[in-house]
PDB file of C-alpha atoms and ligand atoms in Angstrom:
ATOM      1  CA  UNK V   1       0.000   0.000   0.000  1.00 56.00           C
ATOM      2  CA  UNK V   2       1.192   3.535  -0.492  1.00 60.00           C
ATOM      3  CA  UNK V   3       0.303   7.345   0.358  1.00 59.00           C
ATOM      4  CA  UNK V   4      -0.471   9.809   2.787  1.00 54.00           C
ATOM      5  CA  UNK V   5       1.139  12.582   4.804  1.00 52.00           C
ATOM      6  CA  UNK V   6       2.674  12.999   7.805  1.00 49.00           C
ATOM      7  CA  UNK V   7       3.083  15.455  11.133  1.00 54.00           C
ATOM      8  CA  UNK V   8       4.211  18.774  10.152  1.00 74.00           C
ATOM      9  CA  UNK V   9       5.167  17.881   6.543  1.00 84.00           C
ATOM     10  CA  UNK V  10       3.519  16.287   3.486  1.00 91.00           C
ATOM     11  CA  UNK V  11       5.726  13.131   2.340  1.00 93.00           C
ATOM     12  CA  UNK V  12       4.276   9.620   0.331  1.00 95.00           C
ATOM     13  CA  UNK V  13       4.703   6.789   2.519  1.00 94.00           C
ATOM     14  CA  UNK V  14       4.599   3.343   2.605  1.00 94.00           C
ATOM     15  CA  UNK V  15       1.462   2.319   4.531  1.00 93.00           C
ATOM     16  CA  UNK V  16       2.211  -1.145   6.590  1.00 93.00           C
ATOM     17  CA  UNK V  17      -0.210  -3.518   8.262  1.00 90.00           C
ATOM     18  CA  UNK V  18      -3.520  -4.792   7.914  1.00 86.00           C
ATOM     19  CA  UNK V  19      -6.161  -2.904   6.717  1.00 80.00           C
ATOM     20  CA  UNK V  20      -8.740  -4.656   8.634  1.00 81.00           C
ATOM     21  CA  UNK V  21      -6.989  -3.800  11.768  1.00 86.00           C
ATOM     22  CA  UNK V  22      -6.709   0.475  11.383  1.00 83.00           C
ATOM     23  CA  UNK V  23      -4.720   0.265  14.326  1.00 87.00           C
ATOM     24  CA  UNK V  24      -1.817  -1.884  13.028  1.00 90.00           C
ATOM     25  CA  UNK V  25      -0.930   0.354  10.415  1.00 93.00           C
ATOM     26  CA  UNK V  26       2.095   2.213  10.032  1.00 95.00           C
ATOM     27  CA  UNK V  27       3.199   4.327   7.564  1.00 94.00           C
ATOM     28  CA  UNK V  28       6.949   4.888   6.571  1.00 95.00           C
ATOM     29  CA  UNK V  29       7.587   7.812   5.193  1.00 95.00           C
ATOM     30  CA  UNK V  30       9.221   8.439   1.595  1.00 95.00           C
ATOM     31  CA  UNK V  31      11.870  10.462   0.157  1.00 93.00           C
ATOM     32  CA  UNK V  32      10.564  12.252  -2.883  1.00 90.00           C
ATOM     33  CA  UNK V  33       8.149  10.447  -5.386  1.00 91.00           C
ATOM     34  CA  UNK V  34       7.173   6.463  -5.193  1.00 93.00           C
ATOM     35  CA  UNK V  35       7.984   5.749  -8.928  1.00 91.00           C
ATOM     36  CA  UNK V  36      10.959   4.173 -10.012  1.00 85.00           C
ATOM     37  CA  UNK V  37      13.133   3.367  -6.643  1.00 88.00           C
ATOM     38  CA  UNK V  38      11.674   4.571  -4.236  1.00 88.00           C
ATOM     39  CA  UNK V  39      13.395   5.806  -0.944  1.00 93.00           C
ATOM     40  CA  UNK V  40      12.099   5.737   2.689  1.00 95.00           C
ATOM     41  CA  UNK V  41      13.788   8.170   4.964  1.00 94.00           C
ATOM     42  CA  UNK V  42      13.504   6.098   7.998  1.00 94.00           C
ATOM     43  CA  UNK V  43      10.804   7.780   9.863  1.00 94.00           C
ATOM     44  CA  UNK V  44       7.442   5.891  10.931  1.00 95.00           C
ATOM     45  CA  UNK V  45       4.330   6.700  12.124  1.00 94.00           C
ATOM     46  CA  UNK V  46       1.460   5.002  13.875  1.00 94.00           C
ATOM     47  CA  UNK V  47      -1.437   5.742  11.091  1.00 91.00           C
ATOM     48  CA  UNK V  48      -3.992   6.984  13.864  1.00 90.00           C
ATOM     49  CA  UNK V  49      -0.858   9.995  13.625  1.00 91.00           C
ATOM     50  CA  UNK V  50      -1.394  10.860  10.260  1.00 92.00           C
ATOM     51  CA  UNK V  51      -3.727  12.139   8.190  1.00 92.00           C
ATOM     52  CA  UNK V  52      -4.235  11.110   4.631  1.00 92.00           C
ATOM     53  CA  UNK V  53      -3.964  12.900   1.356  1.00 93.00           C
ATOM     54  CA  UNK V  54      -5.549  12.573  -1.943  1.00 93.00           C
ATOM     55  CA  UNK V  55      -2.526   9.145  -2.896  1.00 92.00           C
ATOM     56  CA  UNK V  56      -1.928  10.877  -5.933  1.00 91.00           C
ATOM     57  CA  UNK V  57      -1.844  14.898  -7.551  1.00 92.00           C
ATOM     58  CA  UNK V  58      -2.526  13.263 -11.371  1.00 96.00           C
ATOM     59  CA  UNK V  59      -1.860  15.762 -14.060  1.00 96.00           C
ATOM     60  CA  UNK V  60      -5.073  13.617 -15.453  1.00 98.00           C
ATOM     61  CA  UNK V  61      -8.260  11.879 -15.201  1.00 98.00           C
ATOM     62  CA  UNK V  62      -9.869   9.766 -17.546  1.00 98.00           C
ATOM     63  CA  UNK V  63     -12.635   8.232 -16.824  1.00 98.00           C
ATOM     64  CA  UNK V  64     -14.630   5.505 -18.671  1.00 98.00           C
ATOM     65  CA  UNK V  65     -18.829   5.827 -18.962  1.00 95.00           C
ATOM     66  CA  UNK V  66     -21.273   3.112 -19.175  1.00 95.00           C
ATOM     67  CA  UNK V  67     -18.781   0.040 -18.814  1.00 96.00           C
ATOM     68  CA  UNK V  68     -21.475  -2.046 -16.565  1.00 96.00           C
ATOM     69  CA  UNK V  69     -24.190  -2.884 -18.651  1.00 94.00           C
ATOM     70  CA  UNK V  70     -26.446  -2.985 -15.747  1.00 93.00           C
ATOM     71  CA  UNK V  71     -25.668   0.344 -14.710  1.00 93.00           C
ATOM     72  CA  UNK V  72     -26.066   1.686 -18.665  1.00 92.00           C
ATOM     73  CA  UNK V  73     -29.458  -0.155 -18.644  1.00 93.00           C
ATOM     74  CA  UNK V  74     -30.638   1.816 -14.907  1.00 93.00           C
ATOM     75  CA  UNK V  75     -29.628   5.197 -16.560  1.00 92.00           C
ATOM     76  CA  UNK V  76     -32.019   3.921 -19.830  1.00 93.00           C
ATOM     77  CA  UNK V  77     -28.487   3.912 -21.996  1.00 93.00           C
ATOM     78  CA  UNK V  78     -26.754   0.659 -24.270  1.00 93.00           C
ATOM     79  CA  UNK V  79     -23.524  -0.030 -23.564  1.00 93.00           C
ATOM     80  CA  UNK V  80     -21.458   2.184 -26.445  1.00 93.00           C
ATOM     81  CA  UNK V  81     -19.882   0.159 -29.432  1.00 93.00           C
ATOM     82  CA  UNK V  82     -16.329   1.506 -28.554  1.00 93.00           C
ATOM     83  CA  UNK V  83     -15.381   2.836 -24.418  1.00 95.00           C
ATOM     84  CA  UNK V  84     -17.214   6.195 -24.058  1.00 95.00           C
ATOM     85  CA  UNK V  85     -13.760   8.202 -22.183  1.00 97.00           C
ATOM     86  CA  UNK V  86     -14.453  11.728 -20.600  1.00 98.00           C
ATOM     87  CA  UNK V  87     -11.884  13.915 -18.488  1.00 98.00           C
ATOM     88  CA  UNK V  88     -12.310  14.976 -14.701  1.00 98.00           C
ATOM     89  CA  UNK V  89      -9.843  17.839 -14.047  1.00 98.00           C
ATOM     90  CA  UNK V  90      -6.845  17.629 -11.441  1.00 97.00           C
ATOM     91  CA  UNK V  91      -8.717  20.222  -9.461  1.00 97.00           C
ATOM     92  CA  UNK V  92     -11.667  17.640  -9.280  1.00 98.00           C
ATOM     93  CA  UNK V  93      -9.412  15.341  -6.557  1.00 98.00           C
ATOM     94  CA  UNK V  94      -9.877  15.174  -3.083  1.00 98.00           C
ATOM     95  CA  UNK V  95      -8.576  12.818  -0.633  1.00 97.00           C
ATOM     96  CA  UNK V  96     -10.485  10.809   2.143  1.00 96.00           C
ATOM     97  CA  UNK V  97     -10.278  13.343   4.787  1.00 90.00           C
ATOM     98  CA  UNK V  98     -12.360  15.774   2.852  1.00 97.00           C
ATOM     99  CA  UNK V  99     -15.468  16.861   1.673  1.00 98.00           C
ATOM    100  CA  UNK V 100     -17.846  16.422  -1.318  1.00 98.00           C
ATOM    101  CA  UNK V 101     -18.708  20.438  -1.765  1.00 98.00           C
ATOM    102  CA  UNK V 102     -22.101  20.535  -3.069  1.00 98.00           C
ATOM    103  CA  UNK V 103     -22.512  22.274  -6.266  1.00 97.00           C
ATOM    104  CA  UNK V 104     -24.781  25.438  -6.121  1.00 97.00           C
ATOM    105  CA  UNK V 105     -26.247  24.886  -9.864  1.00 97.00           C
ATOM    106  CA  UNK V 106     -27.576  21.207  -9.219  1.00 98.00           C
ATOM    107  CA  UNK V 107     -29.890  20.131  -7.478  1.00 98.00           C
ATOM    108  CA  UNK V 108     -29.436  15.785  -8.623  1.00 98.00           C
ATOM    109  CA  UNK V 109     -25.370  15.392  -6.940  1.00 98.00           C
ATOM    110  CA  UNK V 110     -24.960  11.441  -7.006  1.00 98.00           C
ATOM    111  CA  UNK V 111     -22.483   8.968  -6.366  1.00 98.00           C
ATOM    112  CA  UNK V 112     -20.794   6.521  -8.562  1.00 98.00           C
ATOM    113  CA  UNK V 113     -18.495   4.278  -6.760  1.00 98.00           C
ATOM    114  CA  UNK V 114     -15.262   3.082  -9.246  1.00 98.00           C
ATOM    115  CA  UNK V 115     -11.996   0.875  -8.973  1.00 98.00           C
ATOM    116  CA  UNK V 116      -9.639   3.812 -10.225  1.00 98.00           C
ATOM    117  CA  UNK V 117      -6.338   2.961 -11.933  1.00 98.00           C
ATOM    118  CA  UNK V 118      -2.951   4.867 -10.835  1.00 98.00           C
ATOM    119  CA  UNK V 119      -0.330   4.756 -13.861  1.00 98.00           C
ATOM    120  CA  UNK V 120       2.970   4.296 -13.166  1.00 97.00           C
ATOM    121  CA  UNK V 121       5.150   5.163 -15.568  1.00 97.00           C
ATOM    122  CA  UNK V 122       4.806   7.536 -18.965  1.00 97.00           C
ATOM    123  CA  UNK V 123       3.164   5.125 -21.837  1.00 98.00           C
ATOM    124  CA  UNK V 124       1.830   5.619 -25.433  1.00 98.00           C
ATOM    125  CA  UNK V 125       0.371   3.108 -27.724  1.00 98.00           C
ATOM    126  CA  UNK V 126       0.654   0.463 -24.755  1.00 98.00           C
ATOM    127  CA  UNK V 127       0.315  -2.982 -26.658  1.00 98.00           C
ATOM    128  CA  UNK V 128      -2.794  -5.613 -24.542  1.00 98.00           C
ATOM    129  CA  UNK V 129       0.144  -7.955 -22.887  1.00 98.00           C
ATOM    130  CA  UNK V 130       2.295  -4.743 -21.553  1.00 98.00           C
ATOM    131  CA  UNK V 131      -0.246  -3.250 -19.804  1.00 98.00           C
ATOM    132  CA  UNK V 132       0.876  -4.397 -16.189  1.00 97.00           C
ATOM    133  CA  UNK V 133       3.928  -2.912 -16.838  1.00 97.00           C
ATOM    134  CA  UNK V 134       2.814   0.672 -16.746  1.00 98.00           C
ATOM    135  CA  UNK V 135       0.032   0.362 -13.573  1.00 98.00           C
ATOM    136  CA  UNK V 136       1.271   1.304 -10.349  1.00 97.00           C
ATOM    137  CA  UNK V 137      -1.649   0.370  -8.544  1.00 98.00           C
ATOM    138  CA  UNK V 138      -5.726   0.556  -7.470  1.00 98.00           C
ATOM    139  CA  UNK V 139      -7.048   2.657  -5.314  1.00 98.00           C
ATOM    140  CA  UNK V 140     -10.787   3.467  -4.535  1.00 98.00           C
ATOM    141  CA  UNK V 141     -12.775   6.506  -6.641  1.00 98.00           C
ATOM    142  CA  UNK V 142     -15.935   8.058  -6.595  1.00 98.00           C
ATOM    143  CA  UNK V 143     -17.152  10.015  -9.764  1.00 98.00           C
ATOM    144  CA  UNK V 144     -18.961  12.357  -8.192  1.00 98.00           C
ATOM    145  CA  UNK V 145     -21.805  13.361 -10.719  1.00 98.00           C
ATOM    146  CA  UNK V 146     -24.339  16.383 -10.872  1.00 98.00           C
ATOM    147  CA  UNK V 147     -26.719  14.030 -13.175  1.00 98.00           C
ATOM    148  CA  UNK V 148     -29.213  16.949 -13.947  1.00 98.00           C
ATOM    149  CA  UNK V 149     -26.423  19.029 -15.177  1.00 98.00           C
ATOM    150  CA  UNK V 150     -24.750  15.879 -17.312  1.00 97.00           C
ATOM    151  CA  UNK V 151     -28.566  15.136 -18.795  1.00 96.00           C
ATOM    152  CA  UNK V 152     -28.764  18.860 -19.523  1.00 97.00           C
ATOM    153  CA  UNK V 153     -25.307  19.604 -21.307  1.00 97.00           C
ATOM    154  CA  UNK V 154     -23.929  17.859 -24.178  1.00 91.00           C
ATOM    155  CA  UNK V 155     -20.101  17.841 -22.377  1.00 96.00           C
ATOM    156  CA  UNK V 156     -19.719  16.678 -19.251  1.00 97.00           C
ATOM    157  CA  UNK V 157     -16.979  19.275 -18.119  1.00 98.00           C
ATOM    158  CA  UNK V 158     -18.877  20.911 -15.418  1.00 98.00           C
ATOM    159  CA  UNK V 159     -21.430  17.425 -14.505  1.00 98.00           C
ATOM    160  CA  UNK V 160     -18.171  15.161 -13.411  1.00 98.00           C
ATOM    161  CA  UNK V 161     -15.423  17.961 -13.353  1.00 98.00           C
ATOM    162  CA  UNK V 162     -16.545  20.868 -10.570  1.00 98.00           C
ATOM    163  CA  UNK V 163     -14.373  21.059  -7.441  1.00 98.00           C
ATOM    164  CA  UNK V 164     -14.151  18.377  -5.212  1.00 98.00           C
ATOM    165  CA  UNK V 165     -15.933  15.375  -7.593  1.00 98.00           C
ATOM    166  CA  UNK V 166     -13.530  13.108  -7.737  1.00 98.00           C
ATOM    167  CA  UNK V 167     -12.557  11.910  -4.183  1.00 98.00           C
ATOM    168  CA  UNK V 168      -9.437   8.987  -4.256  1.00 98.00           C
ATOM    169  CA  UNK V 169      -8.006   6.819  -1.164  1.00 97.00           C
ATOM    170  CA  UNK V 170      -7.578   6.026   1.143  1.00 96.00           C
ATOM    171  CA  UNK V 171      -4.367   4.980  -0.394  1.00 96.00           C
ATOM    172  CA  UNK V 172      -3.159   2.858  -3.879  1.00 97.00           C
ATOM    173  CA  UNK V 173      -2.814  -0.846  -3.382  1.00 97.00           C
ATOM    174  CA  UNK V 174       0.507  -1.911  -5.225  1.00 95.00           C
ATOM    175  CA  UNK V 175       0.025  -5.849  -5.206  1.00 94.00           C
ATOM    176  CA  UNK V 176      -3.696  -6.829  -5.748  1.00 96.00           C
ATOM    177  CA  UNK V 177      -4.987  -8.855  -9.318  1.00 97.00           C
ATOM    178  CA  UNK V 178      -8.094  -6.159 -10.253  1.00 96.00           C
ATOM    179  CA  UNK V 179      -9.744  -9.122 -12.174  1.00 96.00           C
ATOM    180  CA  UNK V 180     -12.759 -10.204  -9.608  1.00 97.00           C
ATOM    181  CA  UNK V 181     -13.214  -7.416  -6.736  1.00 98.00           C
ATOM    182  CA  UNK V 182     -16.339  -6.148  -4.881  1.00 98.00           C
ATOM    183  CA  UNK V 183     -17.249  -2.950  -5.107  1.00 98.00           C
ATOM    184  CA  UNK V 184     -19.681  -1.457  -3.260  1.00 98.00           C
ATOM    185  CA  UNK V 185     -21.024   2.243  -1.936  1.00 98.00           C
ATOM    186  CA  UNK V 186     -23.322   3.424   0.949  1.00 98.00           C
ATOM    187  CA  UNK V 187     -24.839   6.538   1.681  1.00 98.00           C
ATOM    188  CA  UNK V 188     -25.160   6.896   5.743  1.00 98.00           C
ATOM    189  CA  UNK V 189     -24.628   3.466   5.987  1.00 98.00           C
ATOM    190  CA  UNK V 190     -27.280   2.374   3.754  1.00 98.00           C
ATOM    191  CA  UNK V 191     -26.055  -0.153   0.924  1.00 98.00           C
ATOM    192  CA  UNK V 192     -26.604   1.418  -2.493  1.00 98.00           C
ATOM    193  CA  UNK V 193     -24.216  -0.181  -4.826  1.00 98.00           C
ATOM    194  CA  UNK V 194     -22.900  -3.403  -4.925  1.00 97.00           C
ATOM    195  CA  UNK V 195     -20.921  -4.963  -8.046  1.00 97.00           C
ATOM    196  CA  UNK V 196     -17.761  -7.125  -9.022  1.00 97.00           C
ATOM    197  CA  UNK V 197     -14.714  -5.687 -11.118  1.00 97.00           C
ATOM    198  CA  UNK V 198     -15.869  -8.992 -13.272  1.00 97.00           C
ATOM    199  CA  UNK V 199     -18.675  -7.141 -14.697  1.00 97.00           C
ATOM    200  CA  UNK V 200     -17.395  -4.401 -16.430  1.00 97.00           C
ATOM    201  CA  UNK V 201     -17.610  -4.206 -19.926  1.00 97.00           C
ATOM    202  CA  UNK V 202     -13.967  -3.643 -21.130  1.00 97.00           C
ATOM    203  CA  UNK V 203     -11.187  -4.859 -19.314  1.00 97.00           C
ATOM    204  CA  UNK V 204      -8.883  -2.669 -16.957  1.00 98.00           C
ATOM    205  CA  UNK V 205      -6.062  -3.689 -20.005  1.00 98.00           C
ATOM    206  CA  UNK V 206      -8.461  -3.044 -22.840  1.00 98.00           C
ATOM    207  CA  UNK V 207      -9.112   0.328 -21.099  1.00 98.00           C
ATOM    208  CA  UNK V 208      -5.445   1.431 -20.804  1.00 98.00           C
ATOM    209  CA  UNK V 209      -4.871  -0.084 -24.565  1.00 98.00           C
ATOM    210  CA  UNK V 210      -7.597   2.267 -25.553  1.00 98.00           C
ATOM    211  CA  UNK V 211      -7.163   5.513 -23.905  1.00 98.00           C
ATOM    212  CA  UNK V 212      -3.058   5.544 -24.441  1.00 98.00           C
ATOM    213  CA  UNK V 213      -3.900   4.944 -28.291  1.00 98.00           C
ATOM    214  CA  UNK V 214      -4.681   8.250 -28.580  1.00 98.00           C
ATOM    215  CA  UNK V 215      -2.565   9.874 -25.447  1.00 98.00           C
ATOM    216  CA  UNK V 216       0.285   9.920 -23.353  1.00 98.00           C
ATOM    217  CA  UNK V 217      -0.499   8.549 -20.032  1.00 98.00           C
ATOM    218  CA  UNK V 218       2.055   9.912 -17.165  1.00 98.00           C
ATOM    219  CA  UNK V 219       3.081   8.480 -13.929  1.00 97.00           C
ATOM    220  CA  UNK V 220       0.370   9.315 -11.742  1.00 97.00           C
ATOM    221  CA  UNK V 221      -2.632   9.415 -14.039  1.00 98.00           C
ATOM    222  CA  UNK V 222      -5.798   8.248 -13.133  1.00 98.00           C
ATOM    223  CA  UNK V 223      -8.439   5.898 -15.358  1.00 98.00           C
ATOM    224  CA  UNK V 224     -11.890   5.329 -13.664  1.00 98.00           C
ATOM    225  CA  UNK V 225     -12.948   2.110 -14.849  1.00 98.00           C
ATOM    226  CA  UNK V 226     -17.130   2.929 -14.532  1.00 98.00           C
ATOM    227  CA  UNK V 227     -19.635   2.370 -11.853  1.00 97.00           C
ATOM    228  CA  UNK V 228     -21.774  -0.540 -11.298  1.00 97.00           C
ATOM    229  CA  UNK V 229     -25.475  -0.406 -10.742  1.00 96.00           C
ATOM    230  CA  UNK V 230     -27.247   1.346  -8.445  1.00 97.00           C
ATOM    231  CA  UNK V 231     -26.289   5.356  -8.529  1.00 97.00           C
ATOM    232  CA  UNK V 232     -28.232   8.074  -6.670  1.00 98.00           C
ATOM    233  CA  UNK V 233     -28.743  10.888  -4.721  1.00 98.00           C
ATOM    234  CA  UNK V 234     -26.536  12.219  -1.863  1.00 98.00           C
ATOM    235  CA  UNK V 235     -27.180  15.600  -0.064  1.00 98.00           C
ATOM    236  CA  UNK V 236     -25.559  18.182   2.226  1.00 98.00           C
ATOM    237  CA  UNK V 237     -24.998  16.138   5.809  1.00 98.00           C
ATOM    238  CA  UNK V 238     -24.516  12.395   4.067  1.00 98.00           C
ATOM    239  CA  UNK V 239     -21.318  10.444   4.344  1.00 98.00           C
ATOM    240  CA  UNK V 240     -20.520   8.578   1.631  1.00 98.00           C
ATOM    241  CA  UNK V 241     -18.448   5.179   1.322  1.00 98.00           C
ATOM    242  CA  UNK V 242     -16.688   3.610  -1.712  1.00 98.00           C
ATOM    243  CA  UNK V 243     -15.314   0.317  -0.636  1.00 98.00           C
ATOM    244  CA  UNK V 244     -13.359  -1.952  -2.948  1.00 98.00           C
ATOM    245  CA  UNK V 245     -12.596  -5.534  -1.915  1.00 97.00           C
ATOM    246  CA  UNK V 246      -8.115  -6.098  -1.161  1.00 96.00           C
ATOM    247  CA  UNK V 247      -8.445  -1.973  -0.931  1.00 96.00           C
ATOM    248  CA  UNK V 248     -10.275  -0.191   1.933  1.00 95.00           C
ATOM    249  CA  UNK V 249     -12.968   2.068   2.036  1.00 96.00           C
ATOM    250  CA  UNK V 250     -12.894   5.748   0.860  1.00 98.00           C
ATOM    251  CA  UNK V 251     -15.198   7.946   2.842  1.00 98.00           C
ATOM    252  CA  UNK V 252     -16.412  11.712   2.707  1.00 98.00           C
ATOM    253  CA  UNK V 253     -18.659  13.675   3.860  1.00 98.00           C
ATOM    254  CA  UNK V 254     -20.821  16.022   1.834  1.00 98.00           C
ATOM    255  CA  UNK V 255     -21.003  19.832   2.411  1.00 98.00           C
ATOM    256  CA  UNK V 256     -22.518  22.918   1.177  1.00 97.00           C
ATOM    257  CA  UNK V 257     -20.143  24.824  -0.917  1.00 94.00           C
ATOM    258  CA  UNK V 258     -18.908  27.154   1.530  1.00 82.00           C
TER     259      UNK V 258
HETATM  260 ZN1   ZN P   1     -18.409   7.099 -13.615  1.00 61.88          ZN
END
């Protein structure tokens, strides 16, 4: 596992421990960036002592639409003939210690709970049996979505791209096989999504085949693989949970913008 931040300063870190038990986790922090070799400076931290960061700044987002045909088929869409791709913009991401800031000019905010993909080192034209060379890791996503707004405008730049829509953590899981996860959201601790990585559409390598086709992917870049069934609402006072099975859970609360 990797990210977060520690006491005073604002490192990466190596998180150690088992997620199921919070309070075994430590986190050794790192010397500059985690890709390549990465260096730990020697300092650790009990994880109750730390608070988490967004896992990753990525210059990009690019997220993937309708890739679980049950969730096309709720939303009264087919599944597209060829990956429907859309950006979020860096200033989208949060991490799990924030807040989901409410957008004034909607009044339909929902939640879409994704596995998100963290790239790992700069690609192009990635050929189908190279793509596990370029993925750092997984870490938990939710593409926050102001549906009125994204039924109402052609481009989704301001539906899935105002401030604070894309929330990522708690941290990116380096060794985990993406091919058969849960994935699951609740709202207040009410179940509203529950789905397997198996049923997506197109492949996590299919995806990343696709997308770097056409551009450069960069360490730290971020593909949303799509949202499984079961979307809706979430107001001003929910908290909102994005688990992913071998992951953790992402959670954040949702305020008015202030
Ligand atoms: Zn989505």
């Amino acid at each position: 596992m990797e990210g977060g931040a520690a006491a005073g300063s604002v490192s990466f870190g190596v998180v150690e421990g088992d997620a199921s038990q919070p309070d075994s986790l430590v986190l050794h922090a790192m010397a500059g960036h985690p890709f390549g070799q990465p260096q730990l400076t020697g300092e650790s931290y009990r994880m109750q002592d730390v608070r988490l960061l967004t896992p990753m700044l990525p210059n990009k987002i690019v997220a993937v639409g309708r890739n679980y045909a049950a969730h096309a088929a709720e939303l009264g869409n087919a599944v597209p003939d060829v990956p429907l791709t859309f950006f979020k913009p860096s200033t989208a991401v949060i991490g799990p210690t924030e807040s989901i800031a409410y957008p004034p000019f909607s009044s339909d905010v929902q939640h879409e709970a994704e596995l998100a993909v963290v790239i790992g080192r700069m690609c192009r034209e990635v050929p189908l049996e190279r793509v596990p060379e370029v993925i750092f890791g997984y870490t938990c996503a939710n593409d926050v979505t102001a549906r009125d707004v994204q039924q109402r405008e052609g481009q989704w730049a301001r539906a899935k791209g105002f401030d604070t829509s894309c929330p990522l953590g708690p941290w990116i899981e380096t060794e985990l096989d993406p091919a058969d996860l849960a994935i699951t959201c609740t709202v207040n601790g009410d179940l509203r999504q529950a789905g397997r990585t198996s049923l997506m559409v197109r492949s996590i390598a299919e995806l990343v085949v696709h997308i770097s086709e056409a551009m450069t992917l960069l360490p730290g870049d971020v593909i949303l693989t799509g949202t499984p069934a079961g979307v809706g609402p979430i107001n001003v006072g929910d908290e909102v949970a994005v688990s992913v099975e071998g992951i953790g859970t992402l959670t954040n609360k949702v305020i008015s913008r202030g």
